[in-house]
């Protein structure tokens, strides 16, 4: 196991250098989080600890004391430079008391070469200094200065997120070569623990800070879902699902009840392994308000998805997301038209086959839930409501207990059908969370 102590320089009241609208503390943290993300997601037998994961003040002594107590294998400190606005380029430092033949110097050679190979900056060379983090760390240590933030050219690069990702990749390339890190085997599935997903980065940062106060390290990653950027708070990535489940339990004990696991490579879906059976979580108002912001003419069907979902013991709120997927947010731009009240596309197989018709919207939702019940359960259909699903008996009973298992069954070929539904469901959750936070902010204000 390779243990990296990753140190984003400055933070909190100590902004570090500044220039061209950029603060060094923010650039340092962003690059460091990207380094950590790459290592967690792509490498095995690597553990990363960070001096800070949010904009907090951490003393130099705290940084080295923590790294030493943790018995890290390597200390990597991320910084940016500043001088007079005319100086530019990359340089890195090891402790001035070390010889050029030391292992620390050898590691510096490897990382310097790897970083310079990708960072598109002038090479200012490998240097030595009496910096605290280099002197007081008991393990080999390197401090990198990733461009001059007060130089217009370097600052323009640093302001670009894709460039910062490139810088992070250069650091990881160097670590891989210096310490013979092994990438996760092809096909190895990683289980990522997500402790929140937000429309606003500030809200994600608050979640990271909260977890940090409970001794749980986390970081923010960006993902595009349904064309919108989401800020995920990731609290670990594991090859073992049981380890990921233990981490989720730890996060939930800290009060984050909406933590969940995603499996690497699932596309846009953020929620994974959700059973079709289960309790409805979202309220009818949350469902209806979400779709009506996109389509003001959308019908209010949330109450039916709540009632029938509760009656059949199904996730009616996720079924609502499925209906949005099937009907293009109740705009009916496909082969099923609005008058059919067929919100699930039951029996719709292509041009000339628009599927079933239902007398009322309530019947349409009822048929939807009965069709899901056929897939999710082998039990007899409860008889408080008449059977209105015309294809109930055509379903292989119990053949899809989870949403992803509908892939290739409800929709053909539909390789990502369940994942797309779950991605939409996450959109509704995120919108509800943001709305609640706005309300709370107004109350506090």
Tab-separated table of C-alpha atoms in Angstrom:
chain	number	residue	atom	x	y	z
A	1	UNK	CA	0.000	0.000	0.000
A	2	UNK	CA	1.426	3.377	-1.057
A	3	UNK	CA	0.439	6.174	1.316
A	4	UNK	CA	0.500	9.680	-0.130
A	5	UNK	CA	0.087	12.748	2.046
A	6	UNK	CA	-1.217	15.443	-0.281
A	7	UNK	CA	-0.873	19.042	0.856
A	8	UNK	CA	-2.721	21.869	-0.966
A	9	UNK	CA	-0.736	24.903	0.128
A	10	UNK	CA	-2.278	27.795	2.104
A	11	UNK	CA	-6.047	27.914	2.786
A	12	UNK	CA	-8.503	29.782	4.972
A	13	UNK	CA	-7.220	33.187	5.978
A	14	UNK	CA	-3.953	32.480	4.182
A	15	UNK	CA	-4.804	33.026	0.507
A	16	UNK	CA	-1.247	32.633	-0.737
A	17	UNK	CA	-0.356	34.473	-3.923
A	18	UNK	CA	-2.928	36.138	-6.135
A	19	UNK	CA	-3.208	37.560	-9.599
A	20	UNK	CA	-5.567	38.004	-12.531
A	21	UNK	CA	-8.599	37.199	-10.397
A	22	UNK	CA	-7.102	33.956	-9.056
A	23	UNK	CA	-6.201	32.961	-5.498
A	24	UNK	CA	-3.390	30.499	-4.982
A	25	UNK	CA	-5.189	28.645	-2.183
A	26	UNK	CA	-8.066	27.806	-4.549
A	27	UNK	CA	-5.847	26.691	-7.433
A	28	UNK	CA	-3.743	24.537	-5.088
A	29	UNK	CA	-6.799	22.818	-3.663
A	30	UNK	CA	-8.358	22.177	-7.045
A	31	UNK	CA	-5.206	20.566	-8.457
A	32	UNK	CA	-4.728	18.477	-5.311
A	33	UNK	CA	-8.301	17.191	-5.389
A	34	UNK	CA	-7.849	16.221	-9.022
A	35	UNK	CA	-4.663	14.322	-8.143
A	36	UNK	CA	-6.517	12.495	-5.414
A	37	UNK	CA	-9.449	11.739	-7.692
A	38	UNK	CA	-7.216	10.191	-10.357
A	39	UNK	CA	-5.345	8.071	-7.813
A	40	UNK	CA	-8.523	6.856	-6.130
A	41	UNK	CA	-10.259	6.047	-9.374
A	42	UNK	CA	-7.478	4.564	-11.469
A	43	UNK	CA	-4.934	2.948	-9.146
A	44	UNK	CA	-4.914	0.102	-6.686
A	45	UNK	CA	-3.140	-0.172	-3.343
A	46	UNK	CA	-2.989	3.617	-2.971
A	47	UNK	CA	-4.225	5.570	0.037
A	48	UNK	CA	-4.379	9.362	0.033
A	49	UNK	CA	-4.615	11.666	3.041
A	50	UNK	CA	-4.915	15.427	2.665
A	51	UNK	CA	-3.972	18.345	4.863
A	52	UNK	CA	-7.198	20.033	3.821
A	53	UNK	CA	-10.091	19.272	1.484
A	54	UNK	CA	-11.843	22.628	1.804
A	55	UNK	CA	-10.901	26.268	2.238
A	56	UNK	CA	-9.688	25.921	5.829
A	57	UNK	CA	-6.659	27.187	7.718
A	58	UNK	CA	-4.064	24.552	8.567
A	59	UNK	CA	-0.718	25.445	10.136
A	60	UNK	CA	2.555	24.179	8.712
A	61	UNK	CA	3.172	22.270	11.922
A	62	UNK	CA	-0.224	20.581	11.690
A	63	UNK	CA	0.503	19.467	8.145
A	64	UNK	CA	3.808	17.789	8.897
A	65	UNK	CA	2.691	16.399	12.263
A	66	UNK	CA	-0.270	14.722	10.628
A	67	UNK	CA	1.803	13.294	7.790
A	68	UNK	CA	4.408	11.971	10.207
A	69	UNK	CA	1.844	10.435	12.558
A	70	UNK	CA	0.124	8.771	9.607
A	71	UNK	CA	3.477	7.341	8.494
A	72	UNK	CA	3.070	8.496	4.906
A	73	UNK	CA	5.375	7.193	2.210
A	74	UNK	CA	5.553	10.523	0.413
A	75	UNK	CA	4.669	14.157	1.106
A	76	UNK	CA	3.545	16.175	-1.915
A	77	UNK	CA	2.792	19.874	-1.475
A	78	UNK	CA	1.002	21.767	-4.257
A	79	UNK	CA	1.627	25.493	-4.775
A	80	UNK	CA	1.670	28.303	-7.324
A	81	UNK	CA	4.292	31.014	-7.564
A	82	UNK	CA	4.298	34.827	-7.832
A	83	UNK	CA	6.984	37.436	-8.266
A	84	UNK	CA	6.683	40.599	-10.329
A	85	UNK	CA	4.215	39.744	-13.053
A	86	UNK	CA	6.917	39.088	-15.629
A	87	UNK	CA	8.308	35.780	-14.314
A	88	UNK	CA	6.737	32.538	-15.483
A	89	UNK	CA	7.274	28.786	-15.407
A	90	UNK	CA	7.356	25.644	-13.279
A	91	UNK	CA	9.828	24.605	-10.570
A	92	UNK	CA	9.900	22.178	-7.684
A	93	UNK	CA	11.789	21.891	-4.398
A	94	UNK	CA	13.223	19.340	-2.005
A	95	UNK	CA	14.836	20.058	1.365
A	96	UNK	CA	18.134	21.925	1.064
A	97	UNK	CA	19.892	19.581	3.505
A	98	UNK	CA	19.625	16.578	1.179
A	99	UNK	CA	22.202	15.390	-1.328
A	100	UNK	CA	21.554	14.903	-5.023
A	101	UNK	CA	21.966	11.163	-4.537
A	102	UNK	CA	19.256	10.904	-1.869
A	103	UNK	CA	16.064	8.989	-2.582
A	104	UNK	CA	14.146	12.268	-2.249
A	105	UNK	CA	16.256	13.781	-5.037
A	106	UNK	CA	15.721	10.726	-7.194
A	107	UNK	CA	11.968	10.995	-6.743
A	108	UNK	CA	12.213	14.688	-7.623
A	109	UNK	CA	13.943	13.802	-10.899
A	110	UNK	CA	11.127	11.465	-11.877
A	111	UNK	CA	8.244	13.750	-10.916
A	112	UNK	CA	9.849	16.832	-12.430
A	113	UNK	CA	10.265	15.113	-15.789
A	114	UNK	CA	6.685	13.790	-15.776
A	115	UNK	CA	5.135	17.140	-14.828
A	116	UNK	CA	7.156	19.197	-17.305
A	117	UNK	CA	6.170	16.762	-20.044
A	118	UNK	CA	2.526	17.875	-19.844
A	119	UNK	CA	2.233	21.269	-18.136
A	120	UNK	CA	3.221	23.496	-21.086
A	121	UNK	CA	5.277	25.793	-18.830
A	122	UNK	CA	8.835	27.065	-18.951
A	123	UNK	CA	11.126	24.726	-17.015
A	124	UNK	CA	12.720	26.708	-14.191
A	125	UNK	CA	14.474	23.636	-12.880
A	126	UNK	CA	14.774	21.406	-9.829
A	127	UNK	CA	15.664	23.328	-6.696
A	128	UNK	CA	16.217	23.027	-2.949
A	129	UNK	CA	14.890	25.126	-0.072
A	130	UNK	CA	14.530	25.156	3.704
A	131	UNK	CA	10.718	25.098	3.633
A	132	UNK	CA	9.035	23.765	6.779
A	133	UNK	CA	7.044	21.040	5.040
A	134	UNK	CA	10.205	19.735	3.368
A	135	UNK	CA	12.381	19.972	6.464
A	136	UNK	CA	9.989	18.622	9.111
A	137	UNK	CA	8.399	15.762	7.195
A	138	UNK	CA	10.045	12.451	8.063
A	139	UNK	CA	9.337	10.945	4.653
A	140	UNK	CA	10.599	12.056	1.219
A	141	UNK	CA	8.858	15.299	0.275
A	142	UNK	CA	8.412	17.498	-2.765
A	143	UNK	CA	6.894	20.966	-3.156
A	144	UNK	CA	5.765	21.908	-6.673
A	145	UNK	CA	5.274	25.475	-7.894
A	146	UNK	CA	2.826	25.199	-10.773
A	147	UNK	CA	3.292	28.442	-12.644
A	148	UNK	CA	3.249	32.108	-11.659
A	149	UNK	CA	-0.246	33.212	-10.806
A	150	UNK	CA	0.622	36.895	-11.383
A	151	UNK	CA	1.887	36.247	-14.918
A	152	UNK	CA	-0.850	36.712	-17.512
A	153	UNK	CA	0.148	33.662	-19.559
A	154	UNK	CA	0.510	31.251	-16.658
A	155	UNK	CA	-2.640	32.603	-14.989
A	156	UNK	CA	-4.690	32.081	-18.146
A	157	UNK	CA	-3.688	28.424	-18.120
A	158	UNK	CA	-4.371	27.981	-14.405
A	159	UNK	CA	-7.844	29.493	-14.795
A	160	UNK	CA	-8.781	26.641	-17.152
A	161	UNK	CA	-10.154	23.532	-15.400
A	162	UNK	CA	-8.987	21.257	-18.220
A	163	UNK	CA	-5.466	22.603	-17.799
A	164	UNK	CA	-5.532	21.969	-14.052
A	165	UNK	CA	-6.598	18.407	-14.835
A	166	UNK	CA	-3.555	18.133	-17.109
A	167	UNK	CA	-1.297	19.365	-14.301
A	168	UNK	CA	-2.823	16.846	-11.910
A	169	UNK	CA	-2.266	14.087	-14.451
A	170	UNK	CA	1.402	15.057	-14.720
A	171	UNK	CA	1.842	14.711	-10.960
A	172	UNK	CA	0.138	11.314	-10.996
A	173	UNK	CA	2.276	10.149	-13.909
A	174	UNK	CA	5.347	11.023	-11.870
A	175	UNK	CA	4.063	9.240	-8.768
A	176	UNK	CA	3.258	6.149	-10.828
A	177	UNK	CA	6.791	5.985	-12.224
A	178	UNK	CA	8.568	6.876	-8.994
A	179	UNK	CA	6.695	4.404	-6.810
A	180	UNK	CA	5.722	1.729	-9.358
A	181	UNK	CA	2.019	2.285	-8.754
A	182	UNK	CA	-0.289	-0.250	-10.335
A	183	UNK	CA	-3.392	0.735	-12.194
A	184	UNK	CA	-6.613	-1.046	-11.380
A	185	UNK	CA	-6.900	-4.127	-13.552
A	186	UNK	CA	-8.920	-3.738	-16.740
A	187	UNK	CA	-12.483	-4.597	-15.927
A	188	UNK	CA	-12.008	-4.050	-12.199
A	189	UNK	CA	-15.142	-2.436	-10.801
A	190	UNK	CA	-14.744	0.417	-8.364
A	191	UNK	CA	-17.442	1.239	-5.865
A	192	UNK	CA	-17.502	4.971	-5.194
A	193	UNK	CA	-19.127	6.367	-2.086
A	194	UNK	CA	-21.114	9.508	-2.871
A	195	UNK	CA	-21.989	11.655	0.119
A	196	UNK	CA	-24.028	14.217	-1.759
A	197	UNK	CA	-24.582	15.681	-5.219
A	198	UNK	CA	-25.310	19.372	-5.720
A	199	UNK	CA	-26.160	21.922	-8.374
A	200	UNK	CA	-24.051	24.552	-6.573
A	201	UNK	CA	-20.379	23.947	-5.835
A	202	UNK	CA	-20.670	25.997	-2.641
A	203	UNK	CA	-23.136	23.464	-1.260
A	204	UNK	CA	-20.760	20.633	-2.114
A	205	UNK	CA	-17.960	22.470	-0.327
A	206	UNK	CA	-20.145	22.789	2.770
A	207	UNK	CA	-20.747	19.038	2.698
A	208	UNK	CA	-16.997	18.341	2.406
A	209	UNK	CA	-16.314	20.667	5.346
A	210	UNK	CA	-19.028	18.986	7.409
A	211	UNK	CA	-17.615	15.526	6.754
A	212	UNK	CA	-14.140	16.757	7.600
A	213	UNK	CA	-15.353	17.793	11.068
A	214	UNK	CA	-16.456	14.171	11.542
A	215	UNK	CA	-13.071	12.787	10.505
A	216	UNK	CA	-14.273	11.679	7.058
A	217	UNK	CA	-12.115	12.795	4.142
A	218	UNK	CA	-13.929	13.625	0.916
A	219	UNK	CA	-13.501	15.649	-2.228
A	220	UNK	CA	-15.541	17.159	-5.049
A	221	UNK	CA	-15.794	15.830	-8.590
A	222	UNK	CA	-17.751	17.335	-11.461
A	223	UNK	CA	-20.098	15.258	-13.596
A	224	UNK	CA	-22.509	16.207	-16.365
A	225	UNK	CA	-25.994	14.762	-15.909
A	226	UNK	CA	-28.772	15.509	-18.363
A	227	UNK	CA	-26.708	18.418	-19.686
A	228	UNK	CA	-26.177	20.013	-16.263
A	229	UNK	CA	-23.030	20.104	-14.163
A	230	UNK	CA	-23.345	18.394	-10.784
A	231	UNK	CA	-20.844	18.557	-7.965
A	232	UNK	CA	-20.473	15.169	-6.322
A	233	UNK	CA	-18.929	14.747	-2.902
A	234	UNK	CA	-16.949	11.511	-3.035
A	235	UNK	CA	-15.898	9.897	0.241
A	236	UNK	CA	-13.896	6.990	-1.126
A	237	UNK	CA	-13.575	4.438	-3.920
A	238	UNK	CA	-13.172	0.726	-3.261
A	239	UNK	CA	-12.670	-2.485	-5.215
A	240	UNK	CA	-14.610	-4.311	-2.510
A	241	UNK	CA	-18.320	-3.485	-2.320
A	242	UNK	CA	-18.374	-4.483	1.354
A	243	UNK	CA	-15.709	-1.855	2.088
A	244	UNK	CA	-17.763	0.725	0.232
A	245	UNK	CA	-20.846	-0.285	2.222
A	246	UNK	CA	-18.884	0.131	5.463
A	247	UNK	CA	-17.888	3.608	4.337
A	248	UNK	CA	-21.499	4.485	3.521
A	249	UNK	CA	-22.489	3.345	7.005
A	250	UNK	CA	-19.797	5.601	8.480
A	251	UNK	CA	-21.025	8.570	6.447
A	252	UNK	CA	-24.615	7.922	7.490
A	253	UNK	CA	-23.597	7.752	11.154
A	254	UNK	CA	-22.223	11.252	10.651
A	255	UNK	CA	-25.731	12.357	9.697
A	256	UNK	CA	-25.579	12.195	5.883
A	257	UNK	CA	-28.527	9.899	5.284
A	258	UNK	CA	-28.548	10.280	1.479
A	259	UNK	CA	-25.128	8.649	0.942
A	260	UNK	CA	-25.055	5.957	-1.699
A	261	UNK	CA	-22.746	3.849	-3.878
A	262	UNK	CA	-22.157	4.117	-7.599
A	263	UNK	CA	-20.218	1.656	-9.693
A	264	UNK	CA	-17.547	3.031	-12.003
A	265	UNK	CA	-18.614	3.087	-15.641
A	266	UNK	CA	-22.351	3.497	-15.147
A	267	UNK	CA	-22.613	6.591	-17.319
A	268	UNK	CA	-24.802	9.413	-16.080
A	269	UNK	CA	-26.525	7.489	-13.323
A	270	UNK	CA	-25.608	8.523	-9.811
A	271	UNK	CA	-27.765	6.112	-7.891
A	272	UNK	CA	-27.015	2.433	-8.247
A	273	UNK	CA	-28.628	-0.813	-7.311
A	274	UNK	CA	-31.989	0.729	-6.391
A	275	UNK	CA	-34.721	-1.864	-6.031
A	276	UNK	CA	-37.925	-1.254	-7.943
A	277	UNK	CA	-39.676	-2.256	-4.740
A	278	UNK	CA	-39.434	0.148	-1.824
A	279	UNK	CA	-40.865	3.251	-0.227
A	280	UNK	CA	-41.637	6.477	-2.045
A	281	UNK	CA	-39.335	9.228	-0.771
A	282	UNK	CA	-40.256	12.291	-2.821
A	283	UNK	CA	-43.534	14.100	-2.221
A	284	UNK	CA	-46.078	14.653	-5.016
A	285	UNK	CA	-45.283	18.377	-4.869
A	286	UNK	CA	-41.570	17.749	-5.391
A	287	UNK	CA	-42.262	15.568	-8.418
A	288	UNK	CA	-44.763	17.936	-10.007
A	289	UNK	CA	-42.743	21.091	-9.345
A	290	UNK	CA	-39.662	19.561	-10.938
A	291	UNK	CA	-41.316	18.691	-14.243
A	292	UNK	CA	-43.433	21.841	-14.399
A	293	UNK	CA	-40.318	24.000	-14.286
A	294	UNK	CA	-39.253	22.268	-17.505
A	295	UNK	CA	-42.715	21.867	-19.024
A	296	UNK	CA	-45.239	24.306	-17.493
A	297	UNK	CA	-48.059	22.406	-19.187
A	298	UNK	CA	-47.170	19.077	-17.557
A	299	UNK	CA	-50.039	17.366	-15.690
A	300	UNK	CA	-49.848	16.957	-11.909
A	301	UNK	CA	-49.411	13.195	-11.565
A	302	UNK	CA	-47.244	13.046	-8.442
A	303	UNK	CA	-50.152	12.092	-6.186
A	304	UNK	CA	-50.956	9.043	-8.316
A	305	UNK	CA	-47.331	7.866	-8.298
A	306	UNK	CA	-47.267	8.274	-4.522
A	307	UNK	CA	-50.557	6.481	-3.896
A	308	UNK	CA	-50.118	3.571	-6.304
A	309	UNK	CA	-46.433	3.243	-5.449
A	310	UNK	CA	-47.277	2.989	-1.768
A	311	UNK	CA	-50.087	0.495	-2.427
A	312	UNK	CA	-47.923	-1.859	-4.511
A	313	UNK	CA	-44.783	-1.330	-2.419
A	314	UNK	CA	-42.888	0.191	-5.338
A	315	UNK	CA	-40.618	3.226	-5.755
A	316	UNK	CA	-43.317	5.390	-7.284
A	317	UNK	CA	-41.016	8.423	-7.312
A	318	UNK	CA	-38.457	6.596	-9.467
A	319	UNK	CA	-41.347	5.413	-11.672
A	320	UNK	CA	-42.258	9.089	-12.049
A	321	UNK	CA	-38.725	9.710	-13.371
A	322	UNK	CA	-39.264	6.801	-15.768
A	323	UNK	CA	-42.434	8.483	-17.028
A	324	UNK	CA	-40.473	11.694	-17.644
A	325	UNK	CA	-37.951	9.702	-19.668
A	326	UNK	CA	-40.650	7.922	-21.678
A	327	UNK	CA	-42.714	11.050	-22.455
A	328	UNK	CA	-39.996	13.723	-22.740
A	329	UNK	CA	-41.243	15.462	-19.585
A	330	UNK	CA	-44.901	14.895	-20.606
A	331	UNK	CA	-44.332	16.710	-23.896
A	332	UNK	CA	-45.050	13.493	-25.852
A	333	UNK	CA	-42.590	14.113	-28.645
A	334	UNK	CA	-42.337	10.388	-29.508
A	335	UNK	CA	-44.786	7.866	-30.935
A	336	UNK	CA	-47.126	7.943	-27.900
A	337	UNK	CA	-49.463	10.945	-27.850
A	338	UNK	CA	-50.919	12.797	-24.893
A	339	UNK	CA	-54.470	11.500	-25.333
A	340	UNK	CA	-53.344	7.907	-24.699
A	341	UNK	CA	-52.496	8.571	-21.032
A	342	UNK	CA	-49.745	5.976	-21.566
A	343	UNK	CA	-46.972	7.468	-19.449
A	344	UNK	CA	-44.826	4.335	-19.474
A	345	UNK	CA	-44.928	3.611	-23.196
A	346	UNK	CA	-46.618	0.251	-22.565
A	347	UNK	CA	-46.895	-1.654	-25.841
A	348	UNK	CA	-45.320	1.145	-27.888
A	349	UNK	CA	-42.841	-0.588	-30.176
A	350	UNK	CA	-42.440	1.790	-33.107
A	351	UNK	CA	-44.236	3.687	-35.883
A	352	UNK	CA	-47.704	2.261	-36.332
A	353	UNK	CA	-47.539	0.636	-32.877
A	354	UNK	CA	-48.134	3.520	-30.444
A	355	UNK	CA	-49.125	1.217	-27.618
A	356	UNK	CA	-51.957	1.062	-25.114
A	357	UNK	CA	-54.634	3.654	-24.440
A	358	UNK	CA	-56.063	4.448	-21.000
A	359	UNK	CA	-59.282	6.293	-20.248
A	360	UNK	CA	-57.805	8.596	-17.605
A	361	UNK	CA	-54.440	9.802	-16.371
A	362	UNK	CA	-55.070	7.909	-13.140
A	363	UNK	CA	-55.529	4.664	-15.076
A	364	UNK	CA	-52.355	5.380	-17.011
A	365	UNK	CA	-50.310	5.646	-13.824
A	366	UNK	CA	-52.047	2.583	-12.367
A	367	UNK	CA	-51.110	0.547	-15.463
A	368	UNK	CA	-47.528	1.799	-15.173
A	369	UNK	CA	-47.242	0.635	-11.568
A	370	UNK	CA	-48.871	-2.720	-12.325
A	371	UNK	CA	-46.423	-3.315	-15.175
A	372	UNK	CA	-43.505	-2.563	-12.823
A	373	UNK	CA	-45.018	-4.893	-10.223
A	374	UNK	CA	-45.011	-7.697	-12.780
A	375	UNK	CA	-41.269	-7.246	-13.309
A	376	UNK	CA	-40.347	-6.721	-9.657
A	377	UNK	CA	-42.449	-9.396	-7.925
A	378	UNK	CA	-43.603	-12.985	-8.313
A	379	UNK	CA	-46.489	-12.426	-5.897
A	380	UNK	CA	-50.107	-12.232	-7.036
A	381	UNK	CA	-51.245	-8.730	-7.915
A	382	UNK	CA	-53.156	-7.187	-4.968
A	383	UNK	CA	-56.800	-6.840	-5.935
A	384	UNK	CA	-57.952	-3.532	-4.508
A	385	UNK	CA	-57.612	-2.108	-8.020
A	386	UNK	CA	-58.686	-3.775	-11.247
A	387	UNK	CA	-55.988	-4.917	-13.647
A	388	UNK	CA	-55.634	-2.233	-16.334
A	389	UNK	CA	-52.180	-3.182	-17.651
A	390	UNK	CA	-52.881	-5.081	-20.897
A	391	UNK	CA	-49.404	-6.625	-20.944
A	392	UNK	CA	-49.151	-7.747	-17.313
A	393	UNK	CA	-49.339	-11.464	-18.196
A	394	UNK	CA	-46.701	-11.109	-20.918
A	395	UNK	CA	-43.975	-10.152	-18.420
A	396	UNK	CA	-41.618	-12.786	-17.028
A	397	UNK	CA	-42.529	-12.344	-13.377
A	398	UNK	CA	-39.722	-11.267	-11.052
A	399	UNK	CA	-37.240	-10.862	-13.929
A	400	UNK	CA	-36.197	-7.317	-12.946
A	401	UNK	CA	-36.001	-6.443	-9.262
A	402	UNK	CA	-33.683	-3.460	-9.822
A	403	UNK	CA	-34.045	-0.554	-12.240
A	404	UNK	CA	-30.907	-1.441	-14.192
A	405	UNK	CA	-32.366	-4.900	-14.802
A	406	UNK	CA	-34.989	-3.277	-17.044
A	407	UNK	CA	-32.225	-2.721	-19.614
A	408	UNK	CA	-33.181	-4.618	-22.756
A	409	UNK	CA	-36.555	-5.581	-21.296
A	410	UNK	CA	-38.651	-2.427	-21.007
A	411	UNK	CA	-36.689	-0.757	-23.789
A	412	UNK	CA	-34.789	-2.501	-26.591
A	413	UNK	CA	-31.836	-2.422	-26.899
A	414	UNK	CA	-31.911	-0.043	-23.910
A	415	UNK	CA	-28.380	-0.776	-22.670
A	416	UNK	CA	-28.478	2.230	-20.324
A	417	UNK	CA	-32.239	2.446	-19.826
A	418	UNK	CA	-32.266	1.920	-16.058
A	419	UNK	CA	-29.272	4.181	-15.585
A	420	UNK	CA	-30.962	7.002	-17.471
A	421	UNK	CA	-34.034	6.685	-15.267
A	422	UNK	CA	-31.923	6.817	-12.140
A	423	UNK	CA	-30.042	9.829	-13.488
A	424	UNK	CA	-33.341	11.650	-13.949
A	425	UNK	CA	-34.413	10.626	-10.465
A	426	UNK	CA	-31.199	12.119	-9.089
A	427	UNK	CA	-32.022	15.343	-10.929
A	428	UNK	CA	-35.336	15.519	-9.060
A	429	UNK	CA	-33.594	14.870	-5.736
A	430	UNK	CA	-30.986	17.558	-6.427
A	431	UNK	CA	-33.659	20.079	-7.380
A	432	UNK	CA	-35.534	19.289	-4.156
A	433	UNK	CA	-32.381	19.681	-2.068
A	434	UNK	CA	-31.541	23.031	-3.657
A	435	UNK	CA	-35.106	24.261	-3.119
A	436	UNK	CA	-34.983	23.265	0.540
A	437	UNK	CA	-31.632	24.995	1.000
A	438	UNK	CA	-33.039	28.171	-0.564
A	439	UNK	CA	-35.967	28.055	1.856
A	440	UNK	CA	-33.647	27.550	4.822
A	441	UNK	CA	-31.468	30.433	3.661
A	442	UNK	CA	-34.513	32.695	3.468
A	443	UNK	CA	-35.583	31.665	6.966
A	444	UNK	CA	-32.101	32.352	8.349
A	445	UNK	CA	-32.005	35.643	6.467
